[in-house]
Amino acid sequence: WLLASGGRPDVQEILDEQFAGADERDRRAALLHEAQQAAARLDTRRAARAYAQLLTWEPGNAGHAAAYFNMALLGRHPETLLDAAARALSIRDPGARAQLRPAYAKMSRADVVALLPVEEQLRLARRLAGVGEDAAALRLLDALVANEATMTRHAGAIADCMTALLRIYARSGAEPEAAQVRQRLAARFPSAAISGSEPGGVTMPRHLPQVAASQLDIDLDATPPSRT
């Protein structure tokens, strides 16, 4: 029946799809091999280019994102480094956070942070807090609020980011870190209550069931309720 004239187009279409899928898998495997070999030779430009291409096929692949960032960091090409950081930060899967934690920590270095737009710096602060890199997250926020020009232009986004961190720490039972964020909110954004209320008057309970920060399924990119 497969050879019947009425069935031939369907058979050919199925075969074409199978061969196309096999070809794409072969291309990806070859590209991954090229990336790994280039990385072993410290050919950072070639390796970064290959990992970037792999990420166009699998944008949520944390392993490729971490490798791309590492190669970009070694290569020190600003545009590539910025692209690699942005791709790693765009991955929102909670399961990828542990794998990307070393990359987040490296991104928090002053020379790398200087390349990132404010929006990406705030996203990095949330990612850092989400994986327990608390000192780096708070240091990044302190640098942002210390810059008056940045505060003038991005005050709302910075306050929202602090609120997100407060939510993370409150839910994980990290009271010392939560207290530090409350202190910063009170100093820079007086409308946010020291007791831990979010901007907009939404009060957060002080005592929540304690869960490890790495286990929290929190949307770190969610925007808190609008301030009034």
Tab-separated table of C-alpha atoms in Angstrom:
chain	number	residue	atom	x	y	z
A	1	TRP	CA	0.000	0.000	0.000
A	2	LEU	CA	2.926	2.382	0.593
A	3	LEU	CA	3.739	2.186	-3.095
A	4	ALA	CA	0.208	2.933	-4.240
A	5	SER	CA	0.090	6.068	-6.346
A	6	GLY	CA	-2.245	7.809	-3.931
A	7	GLY	CA	0.130	7.220	-1.027
A	8	ARG	CA	3.434	8.165	-2.642
A	9	PRO	CA	3.344	11.904	-1.787
A	10	ASP	CA	2.650	11.094	1.876
A	11	VAL	CA	5.466	8.561	2.018
A	12	GLN	CA	7.869	10.987	0.386
A	13	GLU	CA	6.842	13.731	2.804
A	14	ILE	CA	7.459	11.450	5.785
A	15	LEU	CA	10.848	10.404	4.450
A	16	ASP	CA	11.793	14.025	3.754
A	17	GLU	CA	10.897	15.019	7.313
A	18	GLN	CA	12.891	12.135	8.769
A	19	PHE	CA	15.970	12.938	6.691
A	20	ALA	CA	15.624	16.643	7.486
A	21	GLY	CA	15.468	15.844	11.208
A	22	ALA	CA	18.498	13.596	10.938
A	23	ASP	CA	20.403	16.264	9.016
A	24	GLU	CA	19.634	18.876	11.671
A	25	ARG	CA	20.714	16.537	14.473
A	26	ASP	CA	23.927	15.850	12.592
A	27	ARG	CA	24.548	19.576	12.107
A	28	ARG	CA	23.989	20.261	15.797
A	29	ALA	CA	26.266	17.409	16.834
A	30	ALA	CA	28.971	18.614	14.443
A	31	LEU	CA	28.626	22.179	15.687
A	32	LEU	CA	28.818	21.090	19.335
A	33	HIS	CA	31.957	19.096	18.536
A	34	GLU	CA	33.417	22.154	16.808
A	35	ALA	CA	32.587	24.339	19.825
A	36	GLN	CA	34.151	21.894	22.274
A	37	GLN	CA	37.276	21.445	20.188
A	38	ALA	CA	37.684	25.199	19.754
A	39	ALA	CA	37.221	25.711	23.493
A	40	ALA	CA	39.891	23.096	24.211
A	41	ARG	CA	42.282	25.023	21.940
A	42	LEU	CA	41.231	28.302	23.620
A	43	ASP	CA	40.034	29.534	20.251
A	44	THR	CA	37.472	31.641	22.079
A	45	ARG	CA	36.105	33.451	19.042
A	46	ARG	CA	35.305	30.260	17.127
A	47	ALA	CA	33.934	28.530	20.227
A	48	ALA	CA	31.736	31.494	21.144
A	49	ARG	CA	30.379	31.691	17.617
A	50	ALA	CA	29.520	27.982	17.634
A	51	TYR	CA	27.818	28.109	21.044
A	52	ALA	CA	25.847	31.176	19.978
A	53	GLN	CA	24.593	29.252	16.949
A	54	LEU	CA	23.651	26.287	19.121
A	55	LEU	CA	21.633	28.638	21.326
A	56	THR	CA	19.600	29.806	18.335
A	57	TRP	CA	18.347	26.221	18.136
A	58	GLU	CA	18.083	25.655	21.882
A	59	PRO	CA	17.760	29.049	23.616
A	60	GLY	CA	16.959	27.398	26.940
A	61	ASN	CA	20.015	25.127	27.018
A	62	ALA	CA	21.829	26.181	30.196
A	63	GLY	CA	24.942	24.196	29.340
A	64	HIS	CA	25.380	25.966	26.012
A	65	ALA	CA	24.614	29.341	27.607
A	66	ALA	CA	27.212	28.829	30.342
A	67	ALA	CA	29.825	27.680	27.830
A	68	TYR	CA	29.081	30.625	25.537
A	69	PHE	CA	29.458	33.072	28.414
A	70	ASN	CA	32.723	31.489	29.555
A	71	MET	CA	34.198	31.694	26.055
A	72	ALA	CA	33.016	35.277	25.673
A	73	LEU	CA	34.531	36.170	29.032
A	74	LEU	CA	37.870	34.675	28.041
A	75	GLY	CA	37.760	36.399	24.647
A	76	ARG	CA	36.989	39.804	26.181
A	77	HIS	CA	35.060	41.013	23.131
A	78	PRO	CA	32.472	43.424	24.615
A	79	GLU	CA	29.670	42.814	22.107
A	80	THR	CA	30.022	39.042	22.365
A	81	LEU	CA	30.202	39.205	26.156
A	82	LEU	CA	27.066	41.330	26.322
A	83	ASP	CA	25.205	38.943	24.017
A	84	ALA	CA	26.339	35.902	25.999
A	85	ALA	CA	25.294	37.458	29.309
A	86	ALA	CA	21.899	38.478	27.937
A	87	ARG	CA	21.241	34.972	26.601
A	88	ALA	CA	22.150	33.350	29.910
A	89	LEU	CA	20.020	35.809	31.881
A	90	SER	CA	17.048	35.246	29.561
A	91	ILE	CA	16.734	31.607	30.640
A	92	ARG	CA	13.894	31.518	33.144
A	93	ASP	CA	13.691	27.793	33.866
A	94	PRO	CA	14.203	27.316	37.633
A	95	GLY	CA	15.937	24.018	36.887
A	96	ALA	CA	18.704	25.851	35.031
A	97	ARG	CA	19.684	28.136	37.908
A	98	ALA	CA	22.145	25.780	39.594
A	99	GLN	CA	23.961	25.159	36.317
A	100	LEU	CA	24.149	28.880	35.581
A	101	ARG	CA	25.137	29.942	39.103
A	102	PRO	CA	28.889	30.149	38.314
A	103	ALA	CA	28.105	32.282	35.261
A	104	TYR	CA	25.894	34.605	37.312
A	105	ALA	CA	28.696	35.032	39.851
A	106	LYS	CA	31.187	35.935	37.116
A	107	MET	CA	28.704	38.380	35.600
A	108	SER	CA	28.598	40.260	38.897
A	109	ARG	CA	32.210	41.348	38.450
A	110	ALA	CA	32.444	45.108	38.045
A	111	ASP	CA	34.081	44.913	34.615
A	112	VAL	CA	31.269	42.721	33.272
A	113	VAL	CA	28.427	44.580	34.985
A	114	ALA	CA	29.690	47.801	33.385
A	115	LEU	CA	28.772	46.358	29.970
A	116	LEU	CA	25.186	45.495	30.937
A	117	PRO	CA	22.224	47.827	30.540
A	118	VAL	CA	20.425	48.639	33.787
A	119	GLU	CA	17.582	46.267	32.936
A	120	GLU	CA	20.014	43.382	32.588
A	121	GLN	CA	21.796	44.368	35.799
A	122	LEU	CA	18.498	44.186	37.667
A	123	ARG	CA	17.730	40.823	36.114
A	124	LEU	CA	21.173	39.654	37.192
A	125	ALA	CA	20.474	40.810	40.761
A	126	ARG	CA	17.303	38.699	40.800
A	127	ARG	CA	19.135	35.695	39.371
A	128	LEU	CA	21.908	36.056	41.963
A	129	ALA	CA	19.420	36.183	44.808
A	130	GLY	CA	17.606	33.186	43.375
A	131	VAL	CA	20.740	31.029	43.570
A	132	GLY	CA	21.915	32.253	46.964
A	133	GLU	CA	24.612	34.676	45.791
A	134	ASP	CA	23.217	37.219	48.226
A	135	ALA	CA	26.277	39.399	48.772
A	136	ALA	CA	26.744	39.818	45.025
A	137	ALA	CA	23.061	40.681	44.531
A	138	LEU	CA	23.111	43.343	47.251
A	139	ARG	CA	26.435	44.737	46.046
A	140	LEU	CA	24.988	45.133	42.572
A	141	LEU	CA	21.926	46.942	43.898
A	142	ASP	CA	24.068	49.216	46.069
A	143	ALA	CA	26.101	50.267	43.027
A	144	LEU	CA	22.916	51.098	41.138
A	145	VAL	CA	21.346	53.186	43.902
A	146	ALA	CA	24.638	55.005	44.495
A	147	ASN	CA	24.477	56.392	40.967
A	148	GLU	CA	22.094	59.353	41.111
A	149	ALA	CA	21.625	59.475	37.343
A	150	THR	CA	20.659	55.808	37.304
A	151	MET	CA	18.313	56.315	40.249
A	152	THR	CA	16.637	59.235	38.509
A	153	ARG	CA	15.974	57.263	35.348
A	154	HIS	CA	15.317	53.798	36.767
A	155	ALA	CA	13.998	54.320	40.307
A	156	GLY	CA	10.802	52.343	39.710
A	157	ALA	CA	12.596	49.356	38.229
A	158	ILE	CA	15.152	49.340	41.032
A	159	ALA	CA	12.412	49.456	43.673
A	160	ASP	CA	10.615	46.587	41.938
A	161	CYS	CA	13.822	44.577	41.910
A	162	MET	CA	14.372	45.159	45.618
A	163	THR	CA	10.817	44.034	46.247
A	164	ALA	CA	11.450	40.852	44.251
A	165	LEU	CA	14.524	40.144	46.366
A	166	LEU	CA	12.556	40.791	49.547
A	167	ARG	CA	9.963	38.280	48.373
A	168	ILE	CA	12.668	35.677	47.691
A	169	TYR	CA	14.290	36.138	51.093
A	170	ALA	CA	11.027	36.258	53.014
A	171	ARG	CA	9.786	33.037	51.434
A	172	SER	CA	13.089	31.230	52.018
A	173	GLY	CA	13.319	32.343	55.639
A	174	ALA	CA	16.512	34.323	55.028
A	175	GLU	CA	15.669	37.013	57.572
A	176	PRO	CA	19.124	38.692	57.732
A	177	GLU	CA	19.101	39.215	53.969
A	178	ALA	CA	15.451	40.301	54.038
A	179	ALA	CA	16.305	42.839	56.731
A	180	GLN	CA	19.088	44.264	54.585
A	181	VAL	CA	16.723	44.710	51.662
A	182	ARG	CA	14.086	46.329	53.910
A	183	GLN	CA	16.741	48.733	55.136
A	184	ARG	CA	17.648	49.708	51.586
A	185	LEU	CA	14.001	50.115	50.600
A	186	ALA	CA	13.345	52.338	53.608
A	187	ALA	CA	16.412	54.485	52.886
A	188	ARG	CA	15.884	54.953	49.157
A	189	PHE	CA	12.129	54.434	48.787
A	190	PRO	CA	10.396	55.714	51.944
A	191	SER	CA	6.955	54.827	50.579
A	192	ALA	CA	7.861	51.158	51.041
A	193	ALA	CA	7.150	50.212	54.651
A	194	ILE	CA	10.121	49.009	56.689
A	195	SER	CA	8.002	46.115	57.921
A	196	GLY	CA	8.344	44.531	54.533
A	197	SER	CA	5.401	45.833	52.550
A	198	GLU	CA	5.827	45.959	48.824
A	199	PRO	CA	5.499	49.268	46.986
A	200	GLY	CA	1.815	49.747	46.419
A	201	GLY	CA	0.815	48.884	49.949
A	202	VAL	CA	0.794	45.100	49.620
A	203	THR	CA	2.093	43.883	52.977
A	204	MET	CA	4.165	40.723	53.051
A	205	PRO	CA	3.879	38.431	56.079
A	206	ARG	CA	7.059	38.267	58.132
A	207	HIS	CA	6.796	34.524	58.757
A	208	LEU	CA	6.289	32.198	55.814
A	209	PRO	CA	7.022	28.480	55.489
A	210	GLN	CA	10.769	28.284	55.041
A	211	VAL	CA	12.021	26.797	51.788
A	212	ALA	CA	15.517	26.763	50.372
A	213	ALA	CA	15.950	29.608	47.912
A	214	SER	CA	17.099	27.180	45.221
A	215	GLN	CA	13.793	25.275	45.571
A	216	LEU	CA	11.530	28.291	45.228
A	217	ASP	CA	9.486	28.343	42.039
A	218	ILE	CA	9.390	32.127	41.829
A	219	ASP	CA	9.077	34.025	38.572
A	220	LEU	CA	12.132	36.206	39.034
A	221	ASP	CA	11.072	38.412	36.132
A	222	ALA	CA	7.586	39.115	37.420
A	223	THR	CA	6.734	42.751	38.054
A	224	PRO	CA	5.295	43.493	41.505
A	225	PRO	CA	1.939	45.278	41.819
A	226	SER	CA	1.968	48.824	40.516
A	227	ARG	CA	2.794	51.544	42.990
A	228	THR	CA	0.103	54.149	43.644
